[in-house]
Amino acid sequence: MHRAFVVIGFLFSVALLSAGVWSYGFRQALSQLSEKAEADLELAADRLSTQMQVYQELAVLMAGHPALATLDTPSQRQAAQAMLLDVADKTAAVNMLYLDRNGRVLTAAQPIAQGSLAGHPAFERALQGALGSAHGVLPESGARIYSYAAPTFDALGRVQGALMVVADVQDVEQTWRGSTEAVFFVDSEGVVFISNRSDLLFWYRSEGQQGLSPPEGNATDFASTMIGGHELWRLGWGRYLPERALHLTLDLPVIDMTAEVLVDVAPARRLAGLQAAAVAAICFAFGALLFLATERRRTLAQANVVLESRVAQRTRALTAANTALRREVHERQEAETALKKAQAELIQAGKLSALGQMSAGISHELNQPLMAIQQFADNGTAFLSRGREGRAAENLTRISDMAARMARIIKNLRAFARNESEPMGKVDLVQVIETAVELTDARLRSEGVELEWQLPSGPVFAWGGEVRLVQVFVNLINNAADAMSQQDDKLINIAIETGDKLAVTVRDIGPGIENTEKLFEPFYTTKAVGSSEGMGLGLSISYGLVQSFGGNIRGTNAQTGAMFTVELEYYREDEVA
């Protein structure tokens, strides 16, 4: 009977200890999961705000366009419509409209059914002399749109009209739809207007309600609890949403919305369960050993007096074995702790290495657009001083394009740091090389490098990412110029080969490649020690970028100098479909 009470007490203690370990482990895992979810939520919010800011700045920039100053004649309206259509096509805007003070549509990139937008929230805000914004749903197509309206002023500073830019929310959110965590943005009326889970669109939250309700108003399974300061939701909203999720929110007053994220806590529960199971297994193993030792000792104590000495010897042997087993368990626990610490340090070292590569790439990639922006700004000032407003506006447009390109570069660098990238698709390879040549033109001219660019008769479409391909060819052109820096004759030849495989070759007449096997290894460089451009990361980064969309890059020695070949995949419509 006494033995049964001991066993029951031991089992109860193990169960209580395992429950405590599970609870502690689950709370710790929730804290780590919350930190990651908060970072992901801020990233999604920043991405949405940045993408919407493009259309906001477009409205402000185009509001003062000279083509919109006078719209009295049909020809003037037709010219303004053509200008707005061209800008809308280049920026992926749904529509661009110019309204007079009464809300009447004077001209638009795309025809609209309404002749007047008086009463539109964004337009009413623009009439007050400020930038207006609003979101809604187009009744004819059901498309979700976000509108920005920028006021225009007459010579006396009075509002005479407004330029409205309409953006398709689906185009904005398609770059991050399908992410692991469910992210959605709720407007001031409690309606889910943007989400990477299409199932949640137009769900709503009533006043005082914690969860969400579908548009049809049918009741859904929902429960909310607080554990360790974290809000947990229990859901029954479909197979694409977790049954148990950590819920976080982030206010976005700039776009008048609230960002929310649902992160599956199943991994945290499994981790806590494994920890509790491990503790229970150790306790049971230790208890079993103690039980066996006690049973054997009791049996030996009841043996014959003649065997008393042998019983004592066996008891001492068992005691020694028990001590050795405890020591081994302790050593294994210390080894496990050391292994976890080493793994954590290795992960941190990998993060620091990736951030170091990004830091090297930032100065390398942003310097060229900044120089181009400075040049276009100087040209614009000169054109303005000569009264050539059209050419000055063209330079301002180029500056805007360069700024947008810099924003995309920074976005790609941030995405690369989190193992993300810009969406791949149809890329005009000729335009990519033209952009790379343009970015490196100032440096090549200053160093006396001649560039031969065999321009094809028409566009050549490849599968990849535009910004990353520009980065690759800028790296190759700069490396070729560096290789010829110590000689008088400097020549770079770029050609596109459109055979069975799509390839681009970049040749120089420099000294060639010293070691082709280590060419694409990080930090391998033949430049002088201490050089600010000799970190050996350019080719390594280019190699990773080309391979990220199924291509290949190799470097060989030609008869004179070096030749780099970038192989890419042709763009095919059936693959996209």
Coordinates of C-alpha atoms in Angstrom, one line a residue:
M1 CA 0.0 0.0 0.0
H2 CA 2.8 2.4 0.9
R3 CA 4.5 1.6 -2.4
A4 CA 1.3 2.4 -4.3
F5 CA 1.0 5.8 -2.6
V6 CA 4.6 6.5 -3.5
V7 CA 4.0 5.7 -7.2
I8 CA 0.9 7.7 -7.3
G9 CA 2.6 10.7 -5.6
F10 CA 5.5 10.4 -8.1
L11 CA 3.2 10.3 -11.1
F12 CA 1.3 13.3 -9.8
S13 CA 4.6 15.2 -9.3
V14 CA 5.8 14.4 -12.8
A15 CA 2.5 15.5 -14.2
L16 CA 2.6 18.8 -12.3
L17 CA 6.2 19.4 -13.3
S18 CA 5.5 18.7 -16.9
A19 CA 2.5 21.0 -16.9
G20 CA 4.7 23.8 -15.4
V21 CA 7.4 23.2 -18.0
W22 CA 4.8 23.2 -20.8
S23 CA 3.3 26.5 -19.6
Y24 CA 6.7 28.2 -19.2
G25 CA 7.9 26.9 -22.6
F26 CA 4.7 28.0 -24.3
R27 CA 4.9 31.5 -22.8
Q28 CA 8.6 31.8 -23.9
A29 CA 7.8 30.6 -27.4
L30 CA 4.9 33.0 -27.6
S31 CA 7.3 35.9 -26.7
Q32 CA 9.6 34.9 -29.4
L33 CA 6.7 34.4 -31.9
S34 CA 5.4 37.8 -30.9
E35 CA 8.7 39.6 -31.6
K36 CA 8.8 38.0 -35.1
A37 CA 5.1 38.7 -35.8
E38 CA 5.6 42.3 -34.7
A39 CA 8.5 42.7 -37.1
D40 CA 6.6 41.0 -40.0
L41 CA 3.6 43.3 -39.3
E42 CA 5.7 46.4 -39.3
L43 CA 7.3 45.2 -42.6
A44 CA 3.9 44.6 -44.2
A45 CA 2.7 48.0 -43.0
D46 CA 5.8 49.8 -44.3
R47 CA 5.5 48.0 -47.6
L48 CA 1.9 49.1 -48.0
S49 CA 2.6 52.7 -46.9
T50 CA 5.6 52.9 -49.3
Q51 CA 3.6 51.6 -52.2
M52 CA 0.7 53.9 -51.6
Q53 CA 3.1 56.8 -51.1
V54 CA 4.1 56.4 -54.8
Y55 CA 0.6 57.3 -55.9
Q56 CA 0.4 60.1 -53.3
E57 CA 3.6 61.7 -54.6
L58 CA 2.4 61.2 -58.2
A59 CA -0.7 63.3 -57.5
V60 CA 1.3 66.1 -55.9
L61 CA 4.0 66.1 -58.6
M62 CA 1.6 66.0 -61.6
A63 CA -0.9 68.5 -60.1
G64 CA 1.2 71.4 -61.4
H65 CA 1.9 70.0 -64.9
P66 CA 1.8 72.7 -67.6
A67 CA -0.5 70.6 -69.7
L68 CA -3.2 71.0 -67.1
A69 CA -2.9 74.8 -66.7
T70 CA -5.3 75.6 -69.6
L71 CA -8.0 73.2 -70.8
D72 CA -10.3 75.6 -72.7
T73 CA -10.1 74.0 -76.2
P74 CA -10.7 70.4 -77.3
S75 CA -7.1 70.1 -78.5
Q76 CA -5.8 71.2 -75.1
R77 CA -8.0 68.6 -73.3
Q78 CA -6.9 65.9 -75.8
A79 CA -3.2 66.7 -75.1
A80 CA -3.8 66.7 -71.4
Q81 CA -5.6 63.3 -71.7
A82 CA -2.8 61.8 -73.7
M83 CA -0.3 63.0 -71.0
L84 CA -2.4 61.6 -68.2
L85 CA -2.8 58.3 -70.0
D86 CA 0.9 58.0 -70.6
V87 CA 1.7 58.7 -66.9
A88 CA -1.0 56.3 -65.8
D89 CA 0.3 53.5 -68.0
K90 CA 3.9 54.0 -66.7
T91 CA 2.9 54.1 -63.0
A92 CA 0.2 51.3 -63.2
A93 CA -2.5 53.8 -61.9
V94 CA -6.1 52.8 -62.7
N95 CA -7.0 56.4 -63.7
M96 CA -5.9 60.0 -63.4
L97 CA -8.5 62.8 -63.6
Y98 CA -8.4 66.6 -63.5
L99 CA -11.4 68.3 -61.9
D100 CA -12.4 71.9 -61.7
R101 CA -13.4 73.6 -58.5
N102 CA -17.0 72.4 -58.9
G103 CA -15.9 68.7 -59.2
R104 CA -16.6 68.5 -63.0
V105 CA -14.2 66.2 -64.8
L106 CA -12.3 68.3 -67.4
T107 CA -10.1 65.5 -68.6
A108 CA -9.1 61.9 -67.6
A109 CA -6.7 59.2 -68.7
Q110 CA -9.6 56.7 -68.9
P111 CA -13.2 57.7 -69.5
I112 CA -15.5 57.5 -66.5
A113 CA -19.3 57.3 -66.2
Q114 CA -19.7 60.2 -63.8
G115 CA -19.3 63.7 -65.2
S116 CA -18.8 65.1 -61.7
L117 CA -17.0 64.0 -58.5
A118 CA -18.3 66.7 -56.3
G119 CA -18.8 65.3 -52.8
H120 CA -15.9 62.8 -53.1
P121 CA -14.0 62.8 -49.8
A122 CA -10.6 63.1 -51.4
F123 CA -11.8 66.0 -53.7
E124 CA -13.5 67.8 -50.8
R125 CA -10.3 67.7 -48.9
A126 CA -8.3 69.0 -51.9
L127 CA -10.7 72.0 -52.1
Q128 CA -9.4 73.0 -48.7
G129 CA -5.9 73.3 -50.1
A130 CA -4.6 70.0 -48.7
L131 CA -3.9 66.5 -50.1
G132 CA -7.0 64.4 -49.9
S133 CA -7.3 60.6 -49.8
A134 CA -10.1 58.1 -49.7
H135 CA -10.7 54.4 -50.5
G136 CA -13.7 52.5 -51.8
V137 CA -15.0 50.0 -54.2
L138 CA -15.9 50.6 -57.9
P139 CA -19.6 49.7 -58.3
E140 CA -19.2 48.6 -61.9
S141 CA -16.3 46.2 -61.4
G142 CA -16.1 45.7 -57.7
A143 CA -12.4 46.6 -57.7
R144 CA -10.9 48.1 -54.5
I145 CA -9.4 51.5 -55.1
Y146 CA -7.4 54.1 -53.2
S147 CA -7.7 57.7 -54.4
Y148 CA -5.4 60.7 -53.8
A149 CA -6.4 64.3 -54.8
A150 CA -3.9 67.1 -54.9
P151 CA -5.1 70.8 -55.3
T152 CA -4.0 73.2 -58.0
F153 CA -3.9 77.0 -57.4
D154 CA -4.4 80.1 -59.5
A155 CA -2.2 83.1 -59.5
L156 CA -3.9 84.5 -56.4
G157 CA -3.3 81.3 -54.4
R158 CA -6.9 80.1 -54.6
V159 CA -7.8 76.5 -55.3
Q160 CA -8.9 76.2 -59.0
G161 CA -9.1 72.4 -59.3
A162 CA -7.6 69.1 -58.3
L163 CA -5.7 66.2 -59.9
M164 CA -6.9 62.8 -58.7
V165 CA -4.9 59.6 -59.0
V166 CA -6.8 56.3 -58.6
A167 CA -4.8 53.2 -57.6
D168 CA -5.9 49.6 -57.7
V169 CA -5.4 48.0 -54.2
Q170 CA -5.1 44.5 -55.7
D171 CA -2.0 45.6 -57.7
V172 CA -0.5 47.0 -54.5
E173 CA -1.1 43.9 -52.4
Q174 CA -0.2 41.3 -55.0
T175 CA 3.6 41.6 -54.1
W176 CA 3.0 40.1 -50.6
R177 CA -0.2 38.0 -51.0
G178 CA 0.3 34.4 -49.9
S179 CA 2.8 35.2 -47.1
T180 CA 3.0 32.7 -44.3
E181 CA 1.3 34.9 -41.7
A182 CA -2.2 36.2 -42.3
V183 CA -2.0 40.1 -42.5
F184 CA -5.0 42.3 -43.0
F185 CA -5.8 46.1 -42.8
V186 CA -9.0 47.3 -41.2
D187 CA -10.3 50.8 -42.1
S188 CA -11.9 53.3 -39.7
E189 CA -15.4 51.7 -40.3
G190 CA -14.1 48.2 -39.2
V191 CA -14.0 46.6 -42.6
V192 CA -11.1 44.5 -43.9
F193 CA -10.1 46.4 -47.0
I194 CA -6.6 44.9 -47.8
S195 CA -5.3 41.4 -46.9
N196 CA -3.0 38.7 -48.2
R197 CA -5.8 36.3 -47.5
S198 CA -8.6 36.9 -50.0
D199 CA -11.0 35.0 -47.7
L200 CA -10.9 37.8 -45.2
L201 CA -11.7 40.7 -47.6
F202 CA -14.7 42.8 -46.6
W203 CA -15.1 41.0 -43.2
Y204 CA -16.1 43.5 -40.6
R205 CA -15.8 44.2 -36.9
S206 CA -18.7 45.7 -35.1
E207 CA -18.3 48.2 -32.3
G208 CA -17.0 46.4 -29.2
Q209 CA -16.3 43.2 -31.1
Q210 CA -12.9 41.6 -30.9
G211 CA -13.1 39.1 -33.8
L212 CA -14.4 39.5 -37.3
S213 CA -17.7 38.6 -39.0
P214 CA -18.1 37.7 -42.7
P215 CA -20.0 40.0 -45.1
E216 CA -23.0 37.7 -45.1
G217 CA -23.3 38.1 -41.3
N218 CA -23.2 34.4 -40.5
A219 CA -21.8 33.6 -37.0
T220 CA -18.3 32.2 -36.9
D221 CA -16.4 30.2 -34.3
F222 CA -14.3 32.6 -32.3
A223 CA -12.8 32.9 -28.8
S224 CA -10.2 35.2 -27.3
T225 CA -7.9 34.6 -24.4
M226 CA -4.9 36.4 -22.8
I227 CA -1.7 34.3 -22.0
G228 CA 1.3 36.0 -20.6
G229 CA 0.2 39.4 -22.0
H230 CA -0.4 38.0 -25.5
E231 CA -3.8 37.9 -27.1
L232 CA -4.7 34.5 -28.6
W233 CA -7.6 33.9 -30.9
R234 CA -9.3 30.5 -31.4
L235 CA -10.8 30.5 -34.9
G236 CA -12.9 28.4 -37.2
W237 CA -12.5 30.6 -40.3
G238 CA -11.4 28.1 -42.9
R239 CA -8.4 25.9 -43.7
Y240 CA -6.2 28.8 -44.9
L241 CA -6.3 30.4 -41.4
P242 CA -4.9 28.9 -38.2
E243 CA -7.2 27.4 -35.6
R244 CA -5.2 29.0 -32.8
A245 CA -3.4 32.3 -33.6
L246 CA -1.5 35.1 -31.9
H247 CA -3.1 38.4 -32.7
L248 CA -1.2 41.7 -33.0
T249 CA -2.3 45.1 -34.2
L250 CA -0.5 48.3 -35.4
D251 CA -2.2 51.7 -36.0
L252 CA -1.5 53.4 -39.3
P253 CA -2.9 56.9 -39.1
V254 CA -1.2 58.0 -42.3
I255 CA -3.6 55.8 -44.4
D256 CA -6.3 55.8 -41.7
M257 CA -6.2 52.0 -41.2
T258 CA -5.2 49.4 -38.6
A259 CA -2.8 46.6 -39.5
E260 CA -3.4 43.3 -37.9
V261 CA -1.7 39.9 -38.1
L262 CA -2.6 36.3 -37.2
V263 CA 0.3 34.0 -36.5
D264 CA -0.2 30.2 -36.0
V265 CA 0.8 29.2 -32.5
A266 CA 0.9 25.5 -33.4
P267 CA 4.7 25.5 -33.6
A268 CA 4.9 27.1 -30.1
R269 CA 2.6 24.4 -28.7
R270 CA 4.6 21.6 -30.3
L271 CA 7.8 23.1 -28.9
A272 CA 6.3 23.4 -25.4
G273 CA 5.0 19.8 -25.7
L274 CA 8.4 18.5 -26.7
Q275 CA 10.0 20.2 -23.7
A276 CA 7.4 18.9 -21.3
A277 CA 7.7 15.4 -22.8
A278 CA 11.5 15.5 -22.5
V279 CA 11.3 16.5 -18.8
A280 CA 8.7 13.8 -18.2
A281 CA 10.8 11.2 -19.9
I282 CA 13.9 12.1 -17.8
C283 CA 11.8 12.0 -14.6
F284 CA 10.3 8.6 -15.5
A285 CA 13.7 7.2 -16.4
F286 CA 15.2 8.5 -13.2
G287 CA 12.2 7.2 -11.1
A288 CA 12.4 3.8 -12.8
L289 CA 16.1 3.6 -11.9
L290 CA 15.4 4.5 -8.3
F291 CA 12.5 2.1 -8.1
L292 CA 14.6 -0.8 -9.5
A293 CA 17.5 0.1 -7.1
T294 CA 15.1 0.2 -4.1
E295 CA 13.4 -3.1 -5.1
R296 CA 16.8 -4.8 -5.5
R297 CA 18.0 -3.5 -2.2
R298 CA 14.8 -4.7 -0.4
T299 CA 15.1 -8.1 -2.0
L300 CA 18.8 -8.4 -0.9
A301 CA 17.9 -7.3 2.6
Q302 CA 15.5 -10.3 2.9
A303 CA 18.1 -12.8 1.7
N304 CA 19.9 -15.3 3.8
V305 CA 22.4 -14.1 6.4
V306 CA 25.0 -16.2 4.7
L307 CA 24.7 -14.0 1.6
E308 CA 24.8 -10.7 3.6
S309 CA 28.3 -9.7 2.5
R310 CA 27.5 -10.4 -1.2
V311 CA 24.4 -8.3 -0.8
A312 CA 26.4 -5.4 0.5
Q313 CA 28.9 -5.6 -2.4
R314 CA 26.1 -5.6 -4.9
T315 CA 24.5 -2.6 -3.1
R316 CA 27.7 -0.6 -3.3
A317 CA 28.0 -1.5 -7.1
L318 CA 24.5 -0.3 -7.7
T319 CA 25.2 2.9 -5.8
A320 CA 28.3 3.6 -7.9
A321 CA 26.3 2.9 -11.1
N322 CA 23.6 5.3 -10.0
T323 CA 26.1 8.0 -9.3
A324 CA 27.8 7.5 -12.6
L325 CA 24.4 7.7 -14.3
R326 CA 23.6 11.0 -12.6
R327 CA 27.0 12.3 -13.7
E328 CA 26.3 11.2 -17.3
V329 CA 22.9 12.9 -17.2
H330 CA 24.4 16.1 -15.9
E331 CA 27.2 16.0 -18.6
R332 CA 24.6 15.5 -21.3
Q333 CA 22.6 18.4 -20.1
E334 CA 25.6 20.6 -20.1
A335 CA 26.5 19.4 -23.6
E336 CA 23.0 20.1 -24.8
T337 CA 23.2 23.7 -23.3
A338 CA 26.5 24.3 -25.0
L339 CA 25.1 23.0 -28.4
K340 CA 22.1 25.3 -28.2
K341 CA 24.4 28.3 -27.4
A342 CA 26.7 27.5 -30.3
Q343 CA 23.7 27.2 -32.7
A344 CA 22.3 30.6 -31.5
E345 CA 25.8 32.2 -32.0
L346 CA 26.0 30.6 -35.5
I347 CA 22.6 32.0 -36.5
Q348 CA 23.6 35.5 -35.2
A349 CA 26.8 35.3 -37.2
G350 CA 24.9 34.4 -40.3
K351 CA 22.6 37.4 -39.8
L352 CA 25.6 39.8 -39.3
S353 CA 27.3 38.4 -42.4
A354 CA 24.1 39.1 -44.5
L355 CA 23.8 42.6 -43.1
G356 CA 27.5 43.2 -44.0
Q357 CA 26.8 42.2 -47.6
M358 CA 23.8 44.5 -47.8
S359 CA 25.8 47.4 -46.4
A360 CA 28.4 46.9 -49.1
G361 CA 25.7 46.7 -51.7
I362 CA 23.9 49.9 -50.6
S363 CA 26.8 52.3 -51.3
H364 CA 27.5 50.4 -54.6
E365 CA 23.9 50.5 -55.9
L366 CA 22.7 54.0 -54.7
N367 CA 25.7 56.0 -55.8
Q368 CA 24.8 55.9 -59.5
P369 CA 21.1 57.0 -59.2
L370 CA 22.2 59.8 -56.8
M371 CA 24.7 61.1 -59.4
A372 CA 22.1 60.9 -62.1
I373 CA 19.5 62.8 -59.9
Q374 CA 22.1 65.5 -59.3
Q375 CA 22.8 65.8 -63.1
F376 CA 19.1 65.9 -63.9
A377 CA 18.5 68.5 -61.2
D378 CA 21.4 70.7 -62.6
N379 CA 19.9 70.3 -66.1
G380 CA 16.4 71.2 -64.9
T381 CA 17.8 74.4 -63.2
A382 CA 19.5 75.4 -66.5
F383 CA 16.3 74.7 -68.5
L384 CA 14.2 76.8 -66.1
S385 CA 16.6 79.7 -66.3
R386 CA 16.3 79.5 -70.1
G387 CA 12.5 79.4 -70.0
R388 CA 12.3 75.8 -71.3
E389 CA 9.7 74.5 -68.9
G390 CA 9.0 71.4 -70.9
R391 CA 12.5 70.2 -70.8
A392 CA 12.7 71.0 -67.1
A393 CA 9.6 69.0 -66.5
E394 CA 11.1 66.1 -68.4
N395 CA 14.2 66.3 -66.1
L396 CA 11.9 66.3 -63.1
T397 CA 10.2 63.2 -64.4
R398 CA 13.6 61.6 -64.8
I399 CA 14.4 62.5 -61.2
S400 CA 11.1 61.0 -60.1
D401 CA 12.0 57.8 -62.0
M402 CA 15.4 57.7 -60.5
A403 CA 13.9 58.2 -57.0
A404 CA 11.4 55.4 -57.6
R405 CA 14.2 53.2 -58.8
M406 CA 16.2 53.9 -55.6
A407 CA 13.1 53.1 -53.6
R408 CA 12.9 49.7 -55.4
I409 CA 16.6 49.1 -54.8
I410 CA 16.2 49.8 -51.1
K411 CA 13.0 47.6 -51.0
N412 CA 14.9 44.7 -52.7
L413 CA 17.8 45.1 -50.2
R414 CA 15.4 44.9 -47.3
A415 CA 13.6 42.0 -48.9
F416 CA 16.9 40.2 -49.5
A417 CA 17.8 40.7 -45.8
R418 CA 14.6 38.8 -44.9
N419 CA 15.0 36.2 -47.6
E420 CA 12.6 38.0 -49.9
S421 CA 12.7 39.5 -53.3
E422 CA 10.8 41.5 -55.8
P423 CA 8.3 39.5 -57.9
M424 CA 9.8 38.0 -61.0
G425 CA 8.1 38.4 -64.4
K426 CA 8.5 39.9 -67.9
V427 CA 11.6 42.0 -68.2
D428 CA 12.8 43.9 -71.3
L429 CA 16.5 42.9 -71.3
V430 CA 17.4 45.7 -73.7
Q431 CA 15.9 48.3 -71.4
V432 CA 17.8 46.7 -68.4
I433 CA 21.1 47.0 -70.2
E434 CA 20.3 50.5 -71.3
T435 CA 19.6 51.4 -67.7
A436 CA 22.9 49.9 -66.6
V437 CA 24.8 51.7 -69.3
E438 CA 23.1 54.9 -68.3
L439 CA 24.1 54.5 -64.7
T440 CA 27.7 53.8 -65.5
D441 CA 28.1 56.3 -68.3
A442 CA 29.4 59.2 -66.2
R443 CA 32.2 57.0 -64.7
L444 CA 33.1 55.4 -68.1
R445 CA 33.4 58.9 -69.7
S446 CA 35.5 60.3 -66.8
E447 CA 37.9 57.3 -67.1
G448 CA 38.1 57.3 -70.9
V449 CA 36.5 53.9 -71.3
E450 CA 34.9 53.2 -74.7
L451 CA 31.6 51.2 -74.6
E452 CA 30.4 49.2 -77.5
W453 CA 26.7 48.3 -77.0
Q454 CA 25.3 46.2 -79.9
L455 CA 21.6 47.3 -79.6
P456 CA 19.1 44.7 -81.0
S457 CA 16.4 45.7 -83.4
G458 CA 13.6 45.2 -80.9
P459 CA 12.9 44.3 -77.3
V460 CA 14.1 41.0 -75.9
F461 CA 12.0 39.7 -73.0
A462 CA 13.5 37.6 -70.2
W463 CA 12.3 36.0 -67.0
G464 CA 13.6 37.8 -63.9
G465 CA 13.6 40.9 -61.8
E466 CA 14.3 44.3 -63.4
V467 CA 16.2 45.9 -60.5
R468 CA 18.3 42.9 -59.8
L469 CA 19.3 42.5 -63.4
V470 CA 20.3 46.1 -63.6
Q471 CA 22.5 45.5 -60.5
V472 CA 24.2 42.5 -62.1
F473 CA 25.1 44.4 -65.3
V474 CA 26.2 47.5 -63.4
N475 CA 28.5 45.2 -61.4
L476 CA 29.9 43.6 -64.5
I477 CA 30.5 47.0 -66.3
N478 CA 32.2 48.5 -63.2
N479 CA 34.4 45.4 -62.7
A480 CA 35.5 45.6 -66.4
A481 CA 36.4 49.3 -65.9
D482 CA 38.3 48.4 -62.7
A483 CA 40.3 45.7 -64.6
M484 CA 41.4 48.2 -67.2
S485 CA 42.2 51.1 -64.8
Q486 CA 46.0 50.8 -65.2
Q487 CA 46.1 50.8 -69.1
D488 CA 45.6 53.4 -71.8
D489 CA 43.3 51.6 -74.2
K490 CA 40.0 50.8 -72.5
L491 CA 37.1 49.1 -74.3
I492 CA 34.0 47.3 -73.1
N493 CA 31.7 45.3 -75.5
I494 CA 28.2 44.2 -74.6
A495 CA 26.1 41.9 -76.8
I496 CA 22.9 39.9 -76.5
E497 CA 22.8 36.4 -78.0
T498 CA 19.2 35.2 -78.8
G499 CA 19.7 31.6 -79.9
D500 CA 18.4 28.5 -78.2
K501 CA 19.5 30.1 -75.0
L502 CA 19.3 33.8 -74.1
A503 CA 22.7 35.1 -73.0
V504 CA 24.4 38.5 -72.5
T505 CA 28.2 38.8 -72.8
V506 CA 30.3 41.6 -71.3
R507 CA 33.9 41.7 -72.6
D508 CA 36.9 43.9 -71.8
I509 CA 40.5 44.1 -73.0
G510 CA 42.1 44.0 -69.5
P511 CA 44.6 41.6 -68.1
G512 CA 42.0 38.8 -67.8
I513 CA 40.9 36.6 -64.8
E514 CA 43.6 35.3 -62.5
N515 CA 41.7 32.5 -60.8
T516 CA 38.4 31.5 -62.4
E517 CA 37.6 28.9 -59.7
K518 CA 37.4 31.5 -56.9
L519 CA 35.9 34.2 -59.1
F520 CA 32.4 34.1 -57.5
E521 CA 33.5 33.4 -53.9
P522 CA 32.6 36.1 -51.3
F523 CA 35.5 38.5 -50.4
Y524 CA 37.7 37.2 -53.2
T525 CA 39.3 40.2 -55.0
T526 CA 42.4 41.0 -56.9
K527 CA 42.2 44.8 -56.1
A528 CA 44.6 46.6 -53.9
V529 CA 44.3 46.1 -50.1
G530 CA 42.5 49.0 -48.5
S531 CA 40.6 49.9 -51.6
S532 CA 37.1 51.0 -50.9
E533 CA 35.8 49.1 -53.9
G534 CA 37.8 46.0 -53.4
M535 CA 35.7 44.0 -51.0
G536 CA 35.1 41.1 -53.4
L537 CA 31.3 41.1 -53.0
G538 CA 30.1 42.3 -56.4
L539 CA 30.5 39.1 -58.4
S540 CA 29.3 37.0 -55.5
I541 CA 26.1 39.0 -55.1
S542 CA 25.7 39.0 -58.9
Y543 CA 26.1 35.2 -58.9
G544 CA 23.3 34.8 -56.3
L545 CA 21.0 37.3 -58.0
V546 CA 21.2 35.6 -61.4
Q547 CA 20.7 32.1 -59.9
S548 CA 17.7 33.4 -57.9
F549 CA 15.6 33.4 -61.1
G550 CA 17.0 30.3 -62.8
G551 CA 19.9 31.8 -64.7
N552 CA 23.7 31.3 -64.6
I553 CA 26.8 33.4 -64.8
R554 CA 30.3 32.4 -65.7
G555 CA 33.6 34.2 -66.3
T556 CA 36.3 33.1 -68.7
N557 CA 39.4 34.5 -70.3
A558 CA 39.1 35.6 -73.9
Q559 CA 41.9 36.1 -76.4
T560 CA 42.2 39.6 -75.0
G561 CA 40.9 40.4 -71.6
A562 CA 38.0 38.7 -69.7
M563 CA 34.4 37.7 -70.8
F564 CA 31.4 37.3 -68.5
T565 CA 28.4 35.5 -69.8
V566 CA 25.0 35.8 -68.2
E567 CA 22.5 33.1 -69.2
L568 CA 18.8 33.8 -68.6
E569 CA 15.4 32.2 -69.3
Y570 CA 13.2 33.5 -72.1
Y571 CA 9.9 35.0 -70.9
R572 CA 7.0 32.7 -71.9
E573 CA 3.3 33.6 -71.5
D574 CA 2.3 29.9 -70.9
E575 CA 4.6 29.8 -67.8
V576 CA 2.9 32.8 -66.3
A577 CA -0.5 31.4 -66.9

